[in-house]
Amino acid sequence: MRVTASAPGKAILCGEHACVFGEPAVAMAINLRAKASAKLRKDELVHIVAKDIGASGYFEGKEFKSEVGGMEARLKLEPIQFAVEEVLRSARKVAGINLEVQSDIPIAVGLGSSAAVAVASATAASELLGLKMKKEDICSIAFRSERIVHINPSGIDNIISTYGGAILFRKGTEFLRLRIPVEFPLIVGDTRISRSTGEMVSFVKESKEKYPDVVEPILRSIGQLSERAAKALEKGNLEEFGEFMNINHELLSAIGVSNEFLDRLTHVARKAGALGAKLTGAGGGGCIIALALPDKVNSVMKAIEREGGSPFIVRKDDEGVRCWSEG
Ligand code: PMV
């Protein structure tokens, strides 16, 4: 029997970085998903194939044997192996698993690919072993897997990948589901520059420690923006939400996580008629998101492309992780 699970990626609509320090943030699951397919093996190895990231190999406990990607494959696959091992530990089972991972979510550009892969992998392994784990347990495993990748994540990515929809998140508390009465396409502008979330988060932590009187009020303002952005979205007021996106981008720029390319993309998007545009995720590369009314979507996408970005449209995905079996 083969069990497959898929989980959505995410876009942070407001509040990245500030949420690491306990401020609220708004995030939405997007209609790009990661998929993990699991099958039992006859031995006790965990074999992982992740073609998108050019890595495959076998884990036997702490031992790793690379098949594709050399020893770097170990670093790429360890968070996935961790998710599978945690499930095996919960099942108190010694078993071998073949796991194949595939993702539509661009990697390391702020769209939550690692969390989606961890959520899908833990879910597929758990269903394969007949565990029927609760979503909150899957989410917790994915959070711990995310710590291997991002060092000090807030936990927003694993929540949104597990539960889907749009949420107001605050670290360490129950998240609030947002009911957004309007459909809107979100334009992503990918710089295709990958960066490390862990490094960007450490950078903000260091500036906060160096200049607490300057940086802390900015992070608090970002938190206030998130509260207001959530309300604007729940009222269906996209114009107001767009203004909050713009302010959010400039505050993120003030704490040093934007760069010239991201700034240019947000500016051309606004000039082409976007209601709002901001970097999304850790910054330093990755993506911007822009919000535009239907008659302006094409011109915003063209402006992003002319500026050297890679534009595509995403939409809210209300479905979190899902799972099915074959054979
Ligand atoms: O770029 P991403 O998808 O890793 O998102 C990072 C969001 C941060 O707020 C910067 C970090 C976090 O864990 O919340």
CSV table of C-alpha atoms and ligand atoms in Angstrom, one decimal:
chain,number,residue,atom,x,y,z
A,1,MET,CA,0.0,0.0,0.0
A,2,ARG,CA,1.1,3.5,-0.8
A,3,VAL,CA,-0.1,6.5,1.3
A,4,THR,CA,0.2,10.0,-0.1
A,5,ALA,CA,-0.3,13.3,1.7
A,6,SER,CA,-0.2,16.8,0.4
A,7,ALA,CA,0.1,20.1,2.3
A,8,PRO,CA,-0.1,23.7,1.1
A,9,GLY,CA,2.6,26.3,1.1
A,10,LYS,CA,1.9,29.8,2.5
A,11,ALA,CA,2.3,33.5,2.1
A,12,ILE,CA,2.7,35.8,5.1
A,13,LEU,CA,0.4,38.7,4.4
A,14,CYS,CA,1.6,40.8,7.3
A,15,GLY,CA,3.9,40.5,10.3
A,16,GLU,CA,6.9,38.3,9.4
A,17,HIS,CA,9.9,38.7,11.6
A,18,ALA,CA,7.8,40.5,14.3
A,19,CYS,CA,6.0,37.2,14.9
A,20,VAL,CA,9.3,35.6,16.0
A,21,PHE,CA,9.2,38.0,18.9
A,22,GLY,CA,5.6,37.3,19.9
A,23,GLU,CA,3.8,39.9,17.7
A,24,PRO,CA,0.8,38.8,15.7
A,25,ALA,CA,1.0,38.0,12.0
A,26,VAL,CA,-1.4,37.2,9.2
A,27,ALA,CA,-0.7,34.2,6.9
A,28,MET,CA,-2.6,32.4,4.2
A,29,ALA,CA,-2.3,28.9,2.7
A,30,ILE,CA,-1.7,29.0,-1.0
A,31,ASN,CA,-2.7,26.7,-3.8
A,32,LEU,CA,0.8,25.3,-4.3
A,33,ARG,CA,1.4,22.0,-2.5
A,34,ALA,CA,4.1,19.6,-1.4
A,35,LYS,CA,3.4,15.9,-1.7
A,36,ALA,CA,4.9,12.9,0.2
A,37,SER,CA,4.3,9.3,-0.7
A,38,ALA,CA,5.1,6.6,1.8
A,39,LYS,CA,5.5,2.8,1.4
A,40,LEU,CA,6.6,0.2,3.9
A,41,ARG,CA,10.0,-1.5,3.4
A,42,LYS,CA,11.0,-5.0,4.5
A,43,ASP,CA,14.1,-3.7,6.4
A,44,GLU,CA,14.4,-0.9,8.9
A,45,LEU,CA,15.8,1.9,6.7
A,46,VAL,CA,14.3,5.2,5.9
A,47,HIS,CA,14.8,5.9,2.2
A,48,ILE,CA,14.0,9.4,1.0
A,49,VAL,CA,13.9,10.6,-2.6
A,50,ALA,CA,13.5,14.3,-3.2
A,51,LYS,CA,14.1,15.0,-6.9
A,52,ASP,CA,13.2,18.7,-6.7
A,53,ILE,CA,16.1,19.4,-4.4
A,54,GLY,CA,18.5,16.9,-6.1
A,55,ALA,CA,18.8,14.6,-3.0
A,56,SER,CA,18.2,11.0,-2.2
A,57,GLY,CA,19.6,8.5,0.2
A,58,TYR,CA,19.2,6.0,3.1
A,59,PHE,CA,19.1,6.7,6.8
A,60,GLU,CA,19.8,3.9,9.2
A,61,GLY,CA,19.4,5.6,12.6
A,62,LYS,CA,22.1,8.3,12.5
A,63,GLU,CA,24.0,6.8,9.6
A,64,PHE,CA,23.4,8.2,6.1
A,65,LYS,CA,24.2,6.8,2.7
A,66,SER,CA,23.8,9.3,-0.1
A,67,GLU,CA,22.5,8.2,-3.5
A,68,VAL,CA,22.1,11.6,-5.2
A,69,GLY,CA,23.5,14.9,-4.1
A,70,GLY,CA,26.6,13.8,-2.2
A,71,MET,CA,26.9,14.5,1.5
A,72,GLU,CA,25.0,17.8,1.1
A,73,ALA,CA,21.9,15.5,0.6
A,74,ARG,CA,22.1,14.6,4.3
A,75,LEU,CA,21.5,18.3,5.3
A,76,LYS,CA,18.6,18.6,2.9
A,77,LEU,CA,17.0,15.3,3.9
A,78,GLU,CA,17.5,15.3,7.7
A,79,PRO,CA,14.4,17.5,8.5
A,80,ILE,CA,12.3,15.0,6.5
A,81,GLN,CA,13.9,12.0,8.1
A,82,PHE,CA,13.3,13.7,11.5
A,83,ALA,CA,9.6,13.9,10.7
A,84,VAL,CA,9.4,10.3,9.7
A,85,GLU,CA,11.4,9.1,12.8
A,86,GLU,CA,9.2,11.1,15.1
A,87,VAL,CA,6.2,9.3,13.7
A,88,LEU,CA,7.9,5.9,14.1
A,89,ARG,CA,8.8,6.8,17.7
A,90,SER,CA,5.1,7.8,18.4
A,91,ALA,CA,4.0,4.5,16.9
A,92,ARG,CA,6.6,2.7,19.0
A,93,LYS,CA,7.3,0.7,15.8
A,94,VAL,CA,10.5,-0.4,14.2
A,95,ALA,CA,9.8,-0.2,10.5
A,96,GLY,CA,11.4,0.8,7.2
A,97,ILE,CA,9.8,3.4,5.0
A,98,ASN,CA,10.3,4.6,1.4
A,99,LEU,CA,9.4,8.2,1.1
A,100,GLU,CA,9.1,10.1,-2.2
A,101,VAL,CA,8.8,13.9,-1.8
A,102,GLN,CA,7.7,16.3,-4.6
A,103,SER,CA,6.8,19.9,-4.4
A,104,ASP,CA,5.1,22.6,-6.5
A,105,ILE,CA,6.3,25.3,-4.0
A,106,PRO,CA,9.4,27.1,-5.0
A,107,ILE,CA,12.2,26.4,-2.5
A,108,ALA,CA,13.8,28.8,0.0
A,109,VAL,CA,11.9,31.9,-1.3
A,110,GLY,CA,9.5,32.4,1.6
A,111,LEU,CA,6.6,30.3,0.5
A,112,GLY,CA,6.8,27.7,3.2
A,113,SER,CA,8.1,24.7,1.2
A,114,SER,CA,10.0,23.1,4.0
A,115,ALA,CA,7.1,23.1,6.4
A,116,ALA,CA,4.7,21.8,3.7
A,117,VAL,CA,7.1,18.9,3.1
A,118,ALA,CA,7.5,18.1,6.8
A,119,VAL,CA,3.7,18.2,7.3
A,120,ALA,CA,3.0,16.0,4.3
A,121,SER,CA,5.8,13.6,5.2
A,122,ALA,CA,4.7,13.2,8.8
A,123,THR,CA,1.1,12.7,7.7
A,124,ALA,CA,1.9,10.1,5.0
A,125,ALA,CA,4.1,8.1,7.5
A,126,SER,CA,1.5,8.2,10.2
A,127,GLU,CA,-1.3,7.1,8.0
A,128,LEU,CA,0.9,4.3,6.5
A,129,LEU,CA,1.4,3.0,10.0
A,130,GLY,CA,-2.3,3.2,10.8
A,131,LEU,CA,-1.7,5.8,13.5
A,132,LYS,CA,-4.4,8.3,12.7
A,133,MET,CA,-2.4,11.1,14.4
A,134,LYS,CA,-4.2,14.3,15.3
A,135,LYS,CA,-3.4,17.4,13.3
A,136,GLU,CA,-2.0,19.1,16.3
A,137,ASP,CA,0.6,16.3,16.7
A,138,ILE,CA,1.5,16.5,13.0
A,139,CYS,CA,1.9,20.2,13.4
A,140,SER,CA,4.1,19.8,16.4
A,141,ILE,CA,6.4,17.3,14.6
A,142,ALA,CA,6.6,19.7,11.6
A,143,PHE,CA,7.5,22.6,14.0
A,144,ARG,CA,10.4,20.6,15.4
A,145,SER,CA,11.5,19.6,11.9
A,146,GLU,CA,11.4,23.3,11.0
A,147,ARG,CA,13.8,24.0,13.8
A,148,ILE,CA,16.4,21.9,12.1
A,149,VAL,CA,16.0,24.0,8.9
A,150,HIS,CA,15.4,27.5,10.3
A,151,ILE,CA,16.9,27.3,13.9
A,152,ASN,CA,14.3,29.7,15.6
A,153,PRO,CA,11.1,29.6,13.6
A,154,SER,CA,7.9,31.2,15.0
A,155,GLY,CA,5.8,28.2,14.1
A,156,ILE,CA,3.6,30.0,11.6
A,157,ASP,CA,4.6,27.9,8.6
A,158,ASN,CA,3.8,24.5,10.1
A,159,ILE,CA,0.4,25.8,11.4
A,160,ILE,CA,-0.7,27.1,8.0
A,161,SER,CA,0.5,24.0,6.2
A,162,THR,CA,-1.4,21.8,8.6
A,163,TYR,CA,-4.7,23.6,8.8
A,164,GLY,CA,-4.9,25.7,5.6
A,165,GLY,CA,-7.0,28.9,5.2
A,166,ALA,CA,-6.0,32.3,6.5
A,167,ILE,CA,-5.1,32.9,10.1
A,168,LEU,CA,-4.1,35.5,12.6
A,169,PHE,CA,-1.1,33.9,14.4
A,170,ARG,CA,0.6,34.7,17.6
A,171,LYS,CA,3.4,32.5,18.9
A,172,GLY,CA,2.5,30.3,21.8
A,173,THR,CA,-1.3,31.0,21.6
A,174,GLU,CA,-4.2,29.5,19.7
A,175,PHE,CA,-4.4,30.9,16.2
A,176,LEU,CA,-7.5,32.6,15.0
A,177,ARG,CA,-9.1,31.6,11.7
A,178,LEU,CA,-10.0,34.6,9.5
A,179,ARG,CA,-13.2,34.6,7.5
A,180,ILE,CA,-12.4,36.7,4.4
A,181,PRO,CA,-15.6,37.5,2.5
A,182,VAL,CA,-13.8,38.3,-0.8
A,183,GLU,CA,-11.8,36.2,-3.2
A,184,PHE,CA,-8.6,37.8,-4.4
A,185,PRO,CA,-5.6,36.6,-6.5
A,186,LEU,CA,-2.3,37.4,-5.0
A,187,ILE,CA,0.5,38.1,-7.4
A,188,VAL,CA,3.9,36.7,-6.3
A,189,GLY,CA,7.1,38.2,-7.7
A,190,ASP,CA,9.9,35.8,-7.2
A,191,THR,CA,13.5,37.2,-7.2
A,192,ARG,CA,14.7,33.6,-7.5
A,193,ILE,CA,17.4,34.6,-5.0
A,194,SER,CA,17.4,31.9,-2.2
A,195,ARG,CA,18.4,32.9,1.3
A,196,SER,CA,18.5,31.4,4.7
A,197,THR,CA,15.5,32.2,7.0
A,198,GLY,CA,17.7,31.3,10.0
A,199,GLU,CA,20.3,33.9,9.1
A,200,MET,CA,17.7,36.6,8.4
A,201,VAL,CA,16.0,35.9,11.8
A,202,SER,CA,19.4,36.0,13.6
A,203,PHE,CA,20.1,39.3,11.8
A,204,VAL,CA,16.9,40.9,13.2
A,205,LYS,CA,17.6,39.5,16.7
A,206,GLU,CA,21.1,41.0,16.7
A,207,SER,CA,19.8,44.5,15.6
A,208,LYS,CA,17.1,44.3,18.2
A,209,GLU,CA,19.7,43.6,20.9
A,210,LYS,CA,22.0,46.3,19.5
A,211,TYR,CA,19.3,49.0,19.2
A,212,PRO,CA,16.4,47.9,21.3
A,213,ASP,CA,14.9,51.4,21.7
A,214,VAL,CA,14.7,51.7,17.8
A,215,VAL,CA,14.0,48.2,16.6
A,216,GLU,CA,11.4,47.1,19.3
A,217,PRO,CA,8.9,49.9,18.5
A,218,ILE,CA,9.2,48.9,14.8
A,219,LEU,CA,8.4,45.3,15.6
A,220,ARG,CA,5.4,46.4,17.8
A,221,SER,CA,4.1,48.6,14.9
A,222,ILE,CA,4.3,45.6,12.6
A,223,GLY,CA,2.3,43.7,15.2
A,224,GLN,CA,-0.3,46.4,15.3
A,225,LEU,CA,-0.5,46.5,11.5
A,226,SER,CA,-1.2,42.7,11.5
A,227,GLU,CA,-4.2,43.2,13.9
A,228,ARG,CA,-5.5,45.9,11.6
A,229,ALA,CA,-4.7,43.9,8.4
A,230,ALA,CA,-6.7,41.0,9.8
A,231,LYS,CA,-9.7,43.2,10.4
A,232,ALA,CA,-9.5,44.9,7.0
A,233,LEU,CA,-9.4,41.4,5.4
A,234,GLU,CA,-12.4,40.2,7.4
A,235,LYS,CA,-14.3,43.3,6.3
A,236,GLY,CA,-13.3,42.6,2.7
A,237,ASN,CA,-11.6,46.0,2.5
A,238,LEU,CA,-8.8,45.2,0.1
A,239,GLU,CA,-7.9,48.9,-0.4
A,240,GLU,CA,-7.1,49.3,3.3
A,241,PHE,CA,-5.4,46.0,3.4
A,242,GLY,CA,-3.2,47.1,0.5
A,243,GLU,CA,-2.2,50.2,2.4
A,244,PHE,CA,-1.1,48.1,5.3
A,245,MET,CA,0.9,45.9,3.0
A,246,ASN,CA,2.8,49.0,1.8
A,247,ILE,CA,3.5,50.2,5.3
A,248,ASN,CA,4.5,46.7,6.4
A,249,HIS,CA,7.1,46.5,3.6
A,250,GLU,CA,8.6,49.8,4.5
A,251,LEU,CA,8.9,48.8,8.2
A,252,LEU,CA,10.5,45.5,7.1
A,253,SER,CA,12.9,47.6,5.0
A,254,ALA,CA,13.7,49.7,8.0
A,255,ILE,CA,14.8,46.7,10.0
A,256,GLY,CA,17.1,45.7,7.1
A,257,VAL,CA,15.5,42.6,5.7
A,258,SER,CA,14.6,44.0,2.3
A,259,ASN,CA,17.1,44.7,-0.5
A,260,GLU,CA,17.2,46.8,-3.7
A,261,PHE,CA,15.6,44.2,-5.9
A,262,LEU,CA,12.7,43.6,-3.5
A,263,ASP,CA,12.2,47.3,-3.1
A,264,ARG,CA,12.2,47.8,-6.9
A,265,LEU,CA,9.7,45.0,-7.4
A,266,THR,CA,7.3,46.5,-4.8
A,267,HIS,CA,7.6,50.0,-6.3
A,268,VAL,CA,6.9,48.9,-9.9
A,269,ALA,CA,4.0,46.7,-8.7
A,270,ARG,CA,2.4,49.7,-7.0
A,271,LYS,CA,3.1,52.0,-9.9
A,272,ALA,CA,1.4,49.5,-12.2
A,273,GLY,CA,-1.8,49.7,-10.1
A,274,ALA,CA,-1.3,47.3,-7.2
A,275,LEU,CA,-3.3,48.2,-4.1
A,276,GLY,CA,-0.3,47.1,-2.0
A,277,ALA,CA,3.0,45.2,-2.4
A,278,LYS,CA,5.5,43.9,0.2
A,279,LEU,CA,8.2,41.3,0.6
A,280,THR,CA,6.9,38.1,2.1
A,281,GLY,CA,8.8,35.7,4.4
A,282,ALA,CA,12.3,36.3,5.6
A,283,GLY,CA,13.4,38.8,3.0
A,284,GLY,CA,16.9,39.2,1.7
A,285,GLY,CA,15.8,37.6,-1.5
A,286,GLY,CA,12.8,35.4,-2.0
A,287,CYS,CA,9.5,36.9,-3.1
A,288,ILE,CA,7.3,39.9,-3.0
A,289,ILE,CA,3.5,39.7,-3.0
A,290,ALA,CA,1.2,42.2,-4.6
A,291,LEU,CA,-2.5,42.7,-4.3
A,292,ALA,CA,-4.4,44.1,-7.3
A,293,LEU,CA,-8.0,44.4,-8.5
A,294,PRO,CA,-8.7,42.1,-11.5
A,295,ASP,CA,-8.3,44.9,-14.1
A,296,LYS,CA,-4.8,45.6,-12.9
A,297,VAL,CA,-3.5,42.1,-12.4
A,298,ASN,CA,-1.9,41.8,-15.9
A,299,SER,CA,-0.2,45.2,-15.8
A,300,VAL,CA,1.3,44.4,-12.3
A,301,MET,CA,2.5,41.0,-13.5
A,302,LYS,CA,4.1,42.6,-16.6
A,303,ALA,CA,5.8,45.3,-14.5
A,304,ILE,CA,7.3,42.6,-12.2
A,305,GLU,CA,8.6,40.7,-15.2
A,306,ARG,CA,10.1,43.8,-16.8
A,307,GLU,CA,12.0,44.4,-13.6
A,308,GLY,CA,13.5,40.9,-13.7
A,309,GLY,CA,11.1,39.2,-11.3
A,310,SER,CA,9.2,36.0,-12.0
A,311,PRO,CA,5.5,36.7,-11.5
A,312,PHE,CA,2.8,34.1,-10.9
A,313,ILE,CA,-0.6,34.1,-9.3
A,314,VAL,CA,-1.6,32.2,-6.1
A,315,ARG,CA,-4.9,31.9,-4.3
A,316,LYS,CA,-6.1,31.0,-0.8
A,317,ASP,CA,-6.3,27.3,-0.2
A,318,ASP,CA,-8.8,26.5,2.6
A,319,GLU,CA,-7.7,22.9,2.7
A,320,GLY,CA,-4.8,22.0,5.0
A,321,VAL,CA,-3.0,18.7,4.9
A,322,ARG,CA,-4.9,15.9,3.1
A,323,CYS,CA,-4.1,12.2,2.7
A,324,TRP,CA,-5.2,9.3,0.5
A,325,SER,CA,-4.0,5.7,-0.1
A,326,GLU,CA,-3.7,3.5,-3.2
A,327,GLY,CA,-3.1,-0.2,-3.7
B,1,PMV,O1,10.8,32.9,4.5
B,1,PMV,P1,10.1,31.9,5.3
B,1,PMV,O2,9.0,31.2,4.6
B,1,PMV,O3,11.0,30.9,6.0
B,1,PMV,O4,9.3,32.7,6.5
B,1,PMV,C1,9.9,33.3,7.5
B,1,PMV,C2,9.0,34.1,8.4
B,1,PMV,C3,9.8,34.7,9.6
B,1,PMV,O5,8.8,35.4,10.3
B,1,PMV,C4,10.9,35.6,9.1
B,1,PMV,C5,10.3,33.6,10.4
B,1,PMV,C6,9.3,32.8,11.2
B,1,PMV,O6,9.6,31.7,11.6
B,1,PMV,O7,8.2,33.3,11.4
